[in-house]
Coordinates of C-alpha atoms and ligand atoms in Angstrom, one line a residue:
X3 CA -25.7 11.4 28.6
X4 CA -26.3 11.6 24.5
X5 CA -29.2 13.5 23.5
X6 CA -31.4 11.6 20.4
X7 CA -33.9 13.9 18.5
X8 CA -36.6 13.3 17.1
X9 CA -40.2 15.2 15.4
X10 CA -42.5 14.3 17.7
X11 CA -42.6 12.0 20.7
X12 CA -45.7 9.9 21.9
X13 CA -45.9 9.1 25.7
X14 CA -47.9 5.7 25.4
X15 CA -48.8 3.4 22.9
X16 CA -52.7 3.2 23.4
X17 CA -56.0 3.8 21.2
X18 CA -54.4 7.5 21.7
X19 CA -50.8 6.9 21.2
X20 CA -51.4 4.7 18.3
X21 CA -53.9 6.7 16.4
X22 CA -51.8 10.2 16.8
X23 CA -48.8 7.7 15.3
X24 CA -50.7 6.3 12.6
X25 CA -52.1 10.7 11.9
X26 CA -48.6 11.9 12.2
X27 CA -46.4 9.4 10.1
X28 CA -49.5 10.5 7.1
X29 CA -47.8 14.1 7.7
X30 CA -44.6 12.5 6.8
X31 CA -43.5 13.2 10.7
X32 CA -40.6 11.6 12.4
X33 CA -42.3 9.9 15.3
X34 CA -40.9 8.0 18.6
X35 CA -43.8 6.3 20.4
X36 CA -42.0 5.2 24.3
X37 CA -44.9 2.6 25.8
X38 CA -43.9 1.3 29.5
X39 CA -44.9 -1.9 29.0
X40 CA -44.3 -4.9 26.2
X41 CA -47.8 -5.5 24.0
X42 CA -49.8 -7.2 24.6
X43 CA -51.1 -6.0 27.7
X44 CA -54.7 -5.9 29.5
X45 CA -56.2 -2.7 29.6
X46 CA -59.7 -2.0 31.1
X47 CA -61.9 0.0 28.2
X48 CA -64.0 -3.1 25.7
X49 CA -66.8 -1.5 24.6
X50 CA -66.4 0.8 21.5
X51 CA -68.6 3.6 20.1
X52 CA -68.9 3.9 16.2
X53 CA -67.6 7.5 16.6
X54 CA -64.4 5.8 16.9
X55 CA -64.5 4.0 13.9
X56 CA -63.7 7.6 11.8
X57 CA -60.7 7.9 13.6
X58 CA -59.6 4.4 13.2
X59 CA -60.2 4.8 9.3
X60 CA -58.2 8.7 9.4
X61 CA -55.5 6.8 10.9
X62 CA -55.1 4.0 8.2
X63 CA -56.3 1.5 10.6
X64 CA -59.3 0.3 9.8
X65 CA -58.7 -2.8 7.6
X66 CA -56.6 -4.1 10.1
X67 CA -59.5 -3.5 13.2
X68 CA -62.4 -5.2 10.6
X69 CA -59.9 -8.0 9.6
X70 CA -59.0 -9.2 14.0
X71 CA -62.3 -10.7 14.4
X72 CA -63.5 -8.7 17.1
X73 CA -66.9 -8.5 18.6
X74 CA -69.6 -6.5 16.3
X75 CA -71.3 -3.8 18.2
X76 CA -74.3 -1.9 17.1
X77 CA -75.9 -1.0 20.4
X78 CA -76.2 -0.6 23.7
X79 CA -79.3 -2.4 26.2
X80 CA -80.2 -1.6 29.7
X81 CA -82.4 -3.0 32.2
X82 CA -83.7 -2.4 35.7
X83 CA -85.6 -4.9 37.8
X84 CA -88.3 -6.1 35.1
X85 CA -87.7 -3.1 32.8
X86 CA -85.7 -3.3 29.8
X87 CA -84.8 -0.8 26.6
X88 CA -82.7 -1.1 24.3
X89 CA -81.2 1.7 21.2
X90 CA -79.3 0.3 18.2
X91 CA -76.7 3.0 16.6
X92 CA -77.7 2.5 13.1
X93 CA -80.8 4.6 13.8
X94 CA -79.5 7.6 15.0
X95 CA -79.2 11.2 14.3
X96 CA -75.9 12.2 13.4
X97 CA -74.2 11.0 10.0
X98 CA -71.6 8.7 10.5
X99 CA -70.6 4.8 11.7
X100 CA -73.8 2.9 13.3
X101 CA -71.2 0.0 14.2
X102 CA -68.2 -0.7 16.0
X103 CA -66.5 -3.2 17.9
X104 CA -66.0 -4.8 21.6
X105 CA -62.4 -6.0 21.9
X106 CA -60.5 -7.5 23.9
X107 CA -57.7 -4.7 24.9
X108 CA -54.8 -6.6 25.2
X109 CA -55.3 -7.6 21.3
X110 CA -56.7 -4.4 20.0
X111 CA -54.2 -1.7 21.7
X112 CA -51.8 -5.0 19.8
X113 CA -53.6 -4.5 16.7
X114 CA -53.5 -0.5 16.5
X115 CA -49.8 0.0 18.0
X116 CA -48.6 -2.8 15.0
X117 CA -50.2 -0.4 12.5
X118 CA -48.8 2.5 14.0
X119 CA -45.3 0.8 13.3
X120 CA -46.1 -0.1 10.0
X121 CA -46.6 3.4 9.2
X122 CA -43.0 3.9 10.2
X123 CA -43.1 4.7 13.9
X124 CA -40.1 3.7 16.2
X125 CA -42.2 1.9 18.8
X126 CA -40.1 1.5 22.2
X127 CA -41.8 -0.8 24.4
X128 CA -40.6 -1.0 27.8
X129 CA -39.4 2.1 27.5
X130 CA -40.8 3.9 30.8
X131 CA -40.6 8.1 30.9
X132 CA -39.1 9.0 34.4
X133 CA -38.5 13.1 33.5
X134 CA -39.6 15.5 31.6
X135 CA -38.4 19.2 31.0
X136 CA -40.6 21.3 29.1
X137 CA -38.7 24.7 30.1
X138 CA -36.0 24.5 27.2
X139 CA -36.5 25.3 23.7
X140 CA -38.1 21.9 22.6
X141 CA -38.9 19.8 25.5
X142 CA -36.5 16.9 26.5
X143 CA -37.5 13.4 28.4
X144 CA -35.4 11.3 30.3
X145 CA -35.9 7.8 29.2
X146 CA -35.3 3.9 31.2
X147 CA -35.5 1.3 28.1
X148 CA -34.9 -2.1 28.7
X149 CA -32.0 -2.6 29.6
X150 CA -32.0 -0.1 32.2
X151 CA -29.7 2.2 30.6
X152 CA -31.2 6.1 30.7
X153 CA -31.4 8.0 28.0
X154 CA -32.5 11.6 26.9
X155 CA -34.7 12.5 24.0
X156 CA -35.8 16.0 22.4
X157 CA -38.6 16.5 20.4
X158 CA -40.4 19.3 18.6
X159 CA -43.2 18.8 20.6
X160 CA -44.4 16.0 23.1
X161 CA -47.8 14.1 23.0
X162 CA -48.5 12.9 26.5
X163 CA -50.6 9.9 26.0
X164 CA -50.0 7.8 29.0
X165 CA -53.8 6.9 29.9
X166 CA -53.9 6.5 33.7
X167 CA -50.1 6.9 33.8
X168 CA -50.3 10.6 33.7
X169 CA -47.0 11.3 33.0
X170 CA -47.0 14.9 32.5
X171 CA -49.9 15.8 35.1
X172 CA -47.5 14.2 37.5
X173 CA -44.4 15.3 36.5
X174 CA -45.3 18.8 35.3
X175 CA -48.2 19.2 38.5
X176 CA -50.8 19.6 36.2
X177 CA -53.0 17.5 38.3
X178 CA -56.7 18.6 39.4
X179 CA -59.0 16.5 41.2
X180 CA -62.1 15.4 39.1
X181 CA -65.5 17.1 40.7
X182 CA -67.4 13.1 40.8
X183 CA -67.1 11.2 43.9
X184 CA -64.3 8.6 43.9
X185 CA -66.3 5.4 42.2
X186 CA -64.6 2.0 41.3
X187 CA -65.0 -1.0 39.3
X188 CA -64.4 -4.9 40.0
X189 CA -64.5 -6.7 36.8
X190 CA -63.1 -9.8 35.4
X191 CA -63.9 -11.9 32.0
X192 CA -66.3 -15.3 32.3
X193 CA -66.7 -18.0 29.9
X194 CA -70.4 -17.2 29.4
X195 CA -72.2 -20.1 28.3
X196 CA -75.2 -17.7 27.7
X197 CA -77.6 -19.5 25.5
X198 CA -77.6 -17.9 21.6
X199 CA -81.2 -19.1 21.3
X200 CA -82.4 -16.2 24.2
X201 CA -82.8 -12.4 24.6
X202 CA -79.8 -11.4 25.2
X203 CA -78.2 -9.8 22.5
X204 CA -74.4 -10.2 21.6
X205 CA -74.5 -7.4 19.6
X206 CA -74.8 -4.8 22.3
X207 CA -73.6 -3.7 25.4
X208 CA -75.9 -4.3 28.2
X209 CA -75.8 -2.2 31.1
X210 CA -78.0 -3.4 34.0
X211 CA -78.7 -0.7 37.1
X212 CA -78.3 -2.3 40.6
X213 CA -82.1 -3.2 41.8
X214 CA -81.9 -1.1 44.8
X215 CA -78.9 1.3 44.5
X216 CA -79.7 3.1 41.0
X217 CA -76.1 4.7 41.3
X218 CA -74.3 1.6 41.2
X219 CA -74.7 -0.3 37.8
X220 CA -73.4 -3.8 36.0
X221 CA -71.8 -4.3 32.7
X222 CA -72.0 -7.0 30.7
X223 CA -69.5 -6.8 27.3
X224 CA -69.9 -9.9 24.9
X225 CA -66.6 -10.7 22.6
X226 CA -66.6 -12.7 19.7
X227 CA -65.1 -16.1 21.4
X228 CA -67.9 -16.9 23.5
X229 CA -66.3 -14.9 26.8
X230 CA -68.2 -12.0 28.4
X231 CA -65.9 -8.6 30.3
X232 CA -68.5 -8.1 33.0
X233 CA -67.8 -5.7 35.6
X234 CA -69.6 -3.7 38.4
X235 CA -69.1 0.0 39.3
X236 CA -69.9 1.5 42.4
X237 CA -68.8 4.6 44.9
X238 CA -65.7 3.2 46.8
X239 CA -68.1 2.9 50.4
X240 CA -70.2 0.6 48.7
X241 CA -67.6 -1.8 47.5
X242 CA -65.6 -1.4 50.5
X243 CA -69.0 -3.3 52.1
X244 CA -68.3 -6.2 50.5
X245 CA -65.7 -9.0 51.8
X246 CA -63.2 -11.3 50.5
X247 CA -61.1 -11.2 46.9
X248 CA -62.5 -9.7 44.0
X249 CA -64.4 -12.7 42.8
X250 CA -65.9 -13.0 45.5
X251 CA -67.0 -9.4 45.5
X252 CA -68.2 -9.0 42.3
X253 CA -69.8 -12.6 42.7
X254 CA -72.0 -11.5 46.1
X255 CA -72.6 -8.0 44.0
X256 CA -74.1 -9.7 41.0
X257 CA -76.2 -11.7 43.4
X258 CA -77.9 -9.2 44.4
X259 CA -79.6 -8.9 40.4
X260 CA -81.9 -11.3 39.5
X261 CA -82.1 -10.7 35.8
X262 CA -77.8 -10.9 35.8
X263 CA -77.4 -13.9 37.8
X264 CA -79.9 -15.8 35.4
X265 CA -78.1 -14.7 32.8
X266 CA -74.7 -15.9 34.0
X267 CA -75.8 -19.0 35.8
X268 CA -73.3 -21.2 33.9
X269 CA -70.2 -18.9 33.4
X270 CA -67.4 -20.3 34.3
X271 CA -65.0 -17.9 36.0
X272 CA -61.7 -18.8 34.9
X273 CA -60.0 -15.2 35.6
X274 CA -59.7 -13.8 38.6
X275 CA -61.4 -10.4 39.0
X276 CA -59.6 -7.4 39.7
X277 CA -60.5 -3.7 41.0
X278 CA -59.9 0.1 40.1
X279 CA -60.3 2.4 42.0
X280 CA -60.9 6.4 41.7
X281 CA -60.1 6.8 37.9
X282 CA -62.1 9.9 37.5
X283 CA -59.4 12.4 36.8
X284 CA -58.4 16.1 36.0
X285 CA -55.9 18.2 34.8
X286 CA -55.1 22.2 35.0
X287 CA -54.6 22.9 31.4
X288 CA -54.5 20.3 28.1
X289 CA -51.3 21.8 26.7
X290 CA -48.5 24.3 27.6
X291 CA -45.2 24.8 25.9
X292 CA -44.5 22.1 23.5
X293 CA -46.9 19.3 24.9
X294 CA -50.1 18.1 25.0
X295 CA -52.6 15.6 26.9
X296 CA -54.1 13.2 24.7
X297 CA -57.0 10.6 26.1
X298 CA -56.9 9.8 29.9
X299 CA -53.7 11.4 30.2
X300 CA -56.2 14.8 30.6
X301 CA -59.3 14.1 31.9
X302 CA -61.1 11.1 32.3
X303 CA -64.6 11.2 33.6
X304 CA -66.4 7.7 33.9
X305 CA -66.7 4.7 32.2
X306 CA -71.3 4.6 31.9
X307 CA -71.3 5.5 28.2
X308 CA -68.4 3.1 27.3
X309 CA -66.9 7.4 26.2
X310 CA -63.2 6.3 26.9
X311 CA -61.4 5.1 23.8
X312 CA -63.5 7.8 21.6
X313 CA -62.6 10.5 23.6
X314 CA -59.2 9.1 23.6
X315 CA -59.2 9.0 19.3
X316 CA -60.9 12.3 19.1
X317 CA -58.0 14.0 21.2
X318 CA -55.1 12.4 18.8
X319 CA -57.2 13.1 16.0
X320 CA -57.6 17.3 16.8
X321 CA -53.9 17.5 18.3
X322 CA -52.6 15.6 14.7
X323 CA -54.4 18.6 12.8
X324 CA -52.9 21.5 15.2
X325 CA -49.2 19.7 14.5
X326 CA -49.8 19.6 10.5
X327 CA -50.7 23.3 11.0
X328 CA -47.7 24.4 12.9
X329 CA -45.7 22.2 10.1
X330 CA -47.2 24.4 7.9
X331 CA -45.9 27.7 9.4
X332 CA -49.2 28.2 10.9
X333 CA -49.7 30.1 14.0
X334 CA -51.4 27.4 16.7
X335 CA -53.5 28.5 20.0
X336 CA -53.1 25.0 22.0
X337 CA -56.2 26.2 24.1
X338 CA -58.3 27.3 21.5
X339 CA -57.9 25.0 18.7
X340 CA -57.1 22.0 20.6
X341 CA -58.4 22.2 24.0
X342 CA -61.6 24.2 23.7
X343 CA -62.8 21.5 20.7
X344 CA -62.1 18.3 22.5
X345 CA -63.5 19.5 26.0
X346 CA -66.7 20.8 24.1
X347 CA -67.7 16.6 23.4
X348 CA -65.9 16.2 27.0
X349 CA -68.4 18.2 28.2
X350 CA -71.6 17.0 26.7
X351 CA -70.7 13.3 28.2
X352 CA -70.0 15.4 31.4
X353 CA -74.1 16.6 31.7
X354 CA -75.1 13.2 30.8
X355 CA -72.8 11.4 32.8
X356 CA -74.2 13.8 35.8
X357 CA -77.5 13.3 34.8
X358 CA -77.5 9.5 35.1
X359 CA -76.2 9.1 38.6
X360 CA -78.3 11.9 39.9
X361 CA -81.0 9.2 38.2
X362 CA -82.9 11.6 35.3
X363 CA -81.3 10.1 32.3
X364 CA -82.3 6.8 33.6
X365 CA -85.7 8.3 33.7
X366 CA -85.3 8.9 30.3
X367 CA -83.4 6.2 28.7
X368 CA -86.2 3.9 30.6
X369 CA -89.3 6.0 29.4
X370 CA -91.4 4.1 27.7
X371 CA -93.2 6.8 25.3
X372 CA -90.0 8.8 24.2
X373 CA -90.4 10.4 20.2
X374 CA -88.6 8.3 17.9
X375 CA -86.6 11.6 16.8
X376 CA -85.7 12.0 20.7
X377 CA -84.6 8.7 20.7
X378 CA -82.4 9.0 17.6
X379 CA -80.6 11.8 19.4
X380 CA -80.4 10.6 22.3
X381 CA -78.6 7.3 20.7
X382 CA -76.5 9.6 18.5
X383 CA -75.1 10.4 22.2
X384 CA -74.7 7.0 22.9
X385 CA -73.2 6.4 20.3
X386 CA -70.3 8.9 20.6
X387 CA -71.3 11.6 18.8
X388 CA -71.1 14.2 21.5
X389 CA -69.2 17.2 18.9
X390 CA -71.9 17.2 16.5
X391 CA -73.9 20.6 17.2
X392 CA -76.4 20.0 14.7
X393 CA -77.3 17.8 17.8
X394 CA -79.4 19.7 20.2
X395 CA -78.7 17.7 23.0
X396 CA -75.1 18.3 21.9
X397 CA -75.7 22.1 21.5
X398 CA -77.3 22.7 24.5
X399 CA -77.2 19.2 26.5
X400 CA -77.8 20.7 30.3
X401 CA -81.2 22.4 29.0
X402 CA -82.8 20.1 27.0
X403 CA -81.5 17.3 29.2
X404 CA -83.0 19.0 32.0
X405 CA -86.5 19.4 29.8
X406 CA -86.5 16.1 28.8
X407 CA -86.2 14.5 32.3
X408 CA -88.9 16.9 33.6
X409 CA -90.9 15.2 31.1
X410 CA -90.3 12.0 31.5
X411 CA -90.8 12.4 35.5
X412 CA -94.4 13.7 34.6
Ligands
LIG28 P1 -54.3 3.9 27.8 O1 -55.1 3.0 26.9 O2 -54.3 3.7 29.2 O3 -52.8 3.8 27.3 C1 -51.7 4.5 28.0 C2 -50.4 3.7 27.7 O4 -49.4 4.5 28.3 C3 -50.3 2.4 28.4 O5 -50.1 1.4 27.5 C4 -49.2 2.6 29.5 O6 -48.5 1.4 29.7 C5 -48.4 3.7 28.9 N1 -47.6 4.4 29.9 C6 -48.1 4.8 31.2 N2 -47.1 5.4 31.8 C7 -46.0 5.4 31.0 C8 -44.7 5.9 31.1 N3 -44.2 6.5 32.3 N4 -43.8 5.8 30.1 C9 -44.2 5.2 28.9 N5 -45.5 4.7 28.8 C10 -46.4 4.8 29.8 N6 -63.5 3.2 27.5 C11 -64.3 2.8 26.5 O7 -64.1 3.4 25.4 N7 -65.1 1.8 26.6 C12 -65.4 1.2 27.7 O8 -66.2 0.2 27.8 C13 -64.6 1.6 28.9 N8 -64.8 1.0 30.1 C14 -64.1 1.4 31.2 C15 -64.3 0.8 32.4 C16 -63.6 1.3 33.5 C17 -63.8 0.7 34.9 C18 -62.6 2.4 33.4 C19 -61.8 2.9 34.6 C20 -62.4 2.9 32.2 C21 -63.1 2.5 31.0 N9 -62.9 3.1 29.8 C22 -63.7 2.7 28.7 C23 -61.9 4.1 29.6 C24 -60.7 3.6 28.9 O9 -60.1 2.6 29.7 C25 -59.7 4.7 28.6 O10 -60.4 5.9 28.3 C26 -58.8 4.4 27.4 O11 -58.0 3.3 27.6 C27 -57.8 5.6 27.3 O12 -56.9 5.4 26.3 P2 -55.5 6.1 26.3 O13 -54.9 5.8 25.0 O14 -55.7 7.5 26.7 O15 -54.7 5.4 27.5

C-alpha cells in the first residue's frame, strides 16, 4: 500500500477541523482535512456565542459567516413557569464580540469547510479514518475514500477533530467516562409561525426550564427563514418515560410547558424529530506523540450554555499556535501549552454547568435584584468568554458561584 505525506492532517471537517485548516494554511502549512461524510450534513450544535466570532475572524472566515444570512444572535432568554429574564451580550464584561449567529449546521460547517478549501486545504470528503498508528516517527492513518480503495497517510502531526466520532479516543483507548449522568436530547426543526408582533425575541436563544423537573430544560433556536431548532434535554430515565417516535415524545414533553406550547401553537412540524443520547464525554489525555484532540473529539460536557462550537474554535485556535511554534524550532509541552489553557475555559463552563442542574445558577440567572456589574459577568459567561481571568467568576468560578447562589437563596 503507497504511503502519501503530508504537514499536517485534520480528522473532521467541522467548526474545529475547518477553523485549524483555515489557521494552519495562514502558517503556509500543507494541510489534508479527511471528513467521513459529503457536506452538507446535519449536525446538532445552532446556537453560537460571540466568543466564537474571534476565531472565525483569526481563521479568515468571517466575511464569508456575515455574508450566509444566518440568524443574528445577541442573547440568550430564559423562563420558568411565569418567570422570565433575559441578558443581551453586548452588555457584558469582557472585551470582545456582543453578537453572533444561530445557524443552521448543515450550511454553516458548508460555509466554514469551503473556506477552509479556499485557503488551500485538500478537503477529502467521504474519506472515513479506520486506523491510526501513532507509535512511529510521524503518525500514519489508514484511510477508506470513496471508492473504497484504502490508503495510508503520514503526517507531521495529526489533529483529531472528529466531534462525536472520536477517532483517536477509540482507536488509541484514550476514552474516559464523563462524571455527569447520561442526559439526552429529542429535537427536531418547526416552521414556527410565531407571531413577530409578540415577546418573543428572535434575537436570542430562549431556554425554558421544565415546570416541574428544574433538571430537564427546553430550547428554542430561531434561524433567519422563519424555522425554529427546538429541542428538549433530559436524564435518559426521564425520556425513556415517554412513548412513541420522537415527535411524539418531544410533542407530549413540550405539553407539559404552558408558556412553550403557546408559543408553538401553529408550528408546523414538517421534520421528524430525532434523539441523542449520552454525549457527555471524556478523554485520558488531549495530546500524546504527534496528535491532538480538538472540540468534542476531547471532552464534551453539555449542551445548556450553547459552549460547543466555542469550545470547539478555541481548541483549533490554541493547538494552531503550538504547531506555528514547533515550525519555528520551538520546544512545545502539548499538556501545558495546549491542554492546561483550553481545559482552564473547559472548566469554568464545568462549575456552571454543575451549578445549574444542581439548581443554584438557576437561582441566580432568575434573581430578580442581581447588581448590574454581576450581571455583566455573569453574561460575559454566557456569552463564551470563560478564559478571560480578569473575570472573577472566570478566575475563581466554584467560589464566587457558590457566594453568589447563597445570596440569591437568601
Ligand atoms: P463536529 O462538528 O461533530 O465535526 C466532526 C466531523 O468529523 C464530522 O463532520 C464527522 O463526520 C467527522 N468524522 C467523524 N468520524 C470520522 C472518521 N472516522 N473519519 C473522518 N471524519 C470523521 N454547541 C454549540 O455551540 N451550540 C449549541 O447550541 C449546541 N447544542 C447542542 C445540543 C446537543 C443536544 C448536543 C449533544 C450538542 C450541542 N452542541 C452545541 C455541541 C456541538 O454539537 C459540538 O460541540 C460541536 O459540533 C463540536 O464541533 P467539532 O468540530 O468538534 O465536531
Amino acid at each position: 500500500m503507497s504511503i502519501q505525506t503530508t504537514d499536517i492532517v485534520i480528522i473532521g471537517a467541522g467548526p474545529a477541523g475547518a477553523v485549524a485548516a483555515g489557521l494552519l494554511r495562514q502558517q503556509g502549512r500543507q494541510v489534508v482535512i479527511l471528513e467521513r461524510e459529503q457536506f452538507p450534513r446535519f449536525s446538532i450544535g445552532e446556537s453560537l456565542l460571540p466568543q466564537s466570532m474571534e476565531f472565525i475572524e483569526e481563521a479568515g472566515m468571517l466575511q464569508a459567516v456575515v455574508e450566509a444570512g444566518f440568524q443574528y444572535k445577541n442573547g440568550a432568554a430564559f423562563g420558568h413557569g411565569e418567570r422570565t429574564t433575559e441578558f443581551d451580550f453586548r452588555d457584558k464584561f469582557s472585551p470582545g464580540w456582543g453578537t453572533t449567529y444561530q445557524v443552521q449546521r448543515a450550511r454553516f460547517d458548508k460555509v466554514l469547510a469551503d473556506q477552509a478549501e479556499k485557503a488551500g486545504a485538500d478537503l477529502r470528503y467521504r474519506h472515513e479514518v479506520l486506523q491510526a498508528d501513532v507509535q512511529r516517527d510521524k503518525p500514519v492513518l489508514t484511510v477508506r475514500g470513496p471508492d473504497q480503495q484504502v490508503y495510508q497517510i503520514e503526517a507531521g502531526f495529526v489533529l483529531d477533530a472528529s466531534g462525536f466520532g472520536r477517532v483517536l479516543p477509540r482507536l488509541l483507548d484514550l476514552e474516559f467516562p464523563s462524571n455527569f449522568p447520561v442526559r439526552g436530547a429529542i429535537f427536531t426543526h418547526v416552521r414556527d409561525h410565531i407571531p413577530p408582533d409578540g415577546e418573543f425575541d428572535r434575537h436570542k436563544i430562549r431556554i425554558t426550564v421544565h415546570p416541574r423537573h428544574t433538571d430537564v430544560w427546553y430550547w428554542t433556536i430561531p434561524f433567519s427563514d422563519g424555522t425554529c431548532s427546538q429541542g428538549v434535554v433530559a436524564r435518559a430515565d426521564f425520556l425513556a418515560g415517554y412513548q412513541g417516535d420522537d415527535t411524539e415524545r418531544l410533542k407530549a414533553i413540550l405539553a407539559e410547558d404552558p408558556a412553550l406550547s403557546r408559543l408553538l401553537a401553529k408550528a408546523e412540524w414538517h421534520v421528524p424529530a430525532r434523539h441523542i443520547m449520552g454525549y457527555a464525554a471524556n478523554v485520558k489525555t488531549l495530546a500524546g506523540p504527534g496528535f491532538a484532540l480538538l472540540g468534542n473529539a476531547g471532552e464534551f460536557l453539555d449542551p445548556i450554555f450553547s459552549s460547543g462550537v466555542t469550545i470547539a474554535m478555541k481548541s483549533a485556535s490554541l493547538a494552531a499556535a503550538c504547531l506555528g511554534r514547533v515550525w519555528d524550532g520551538e520546544v512545545v509541552d502539548w499538556q501545558k501549552d495546549y491542554a492546561q489553557p483550553l481545559k482552564a475555559g473547559v472548566d469554568t463552563f464545568r462549575v456552571f454547568v454543575e451549578s445549574w442542574y444542581a439548581g443554584g445558577f438557576q437561582k441566580v440567572i432568575f434573581h430578580e435584584h442581581a447588581t448590574p456589574e454581576i450581571r455583566r459577568m455573569i453574561s460575559s459567561i454566557l456569552a463564551g468568554y470563560a478564559w478571560d481571568r480578569n473575570n472573577p467568576y472566570v478566575a475563581e468560578p466554584a467560589r464566587r458561584l457558590k457566594v453568589l447562589e447563597e445570596l440569591c437563596s437568601a
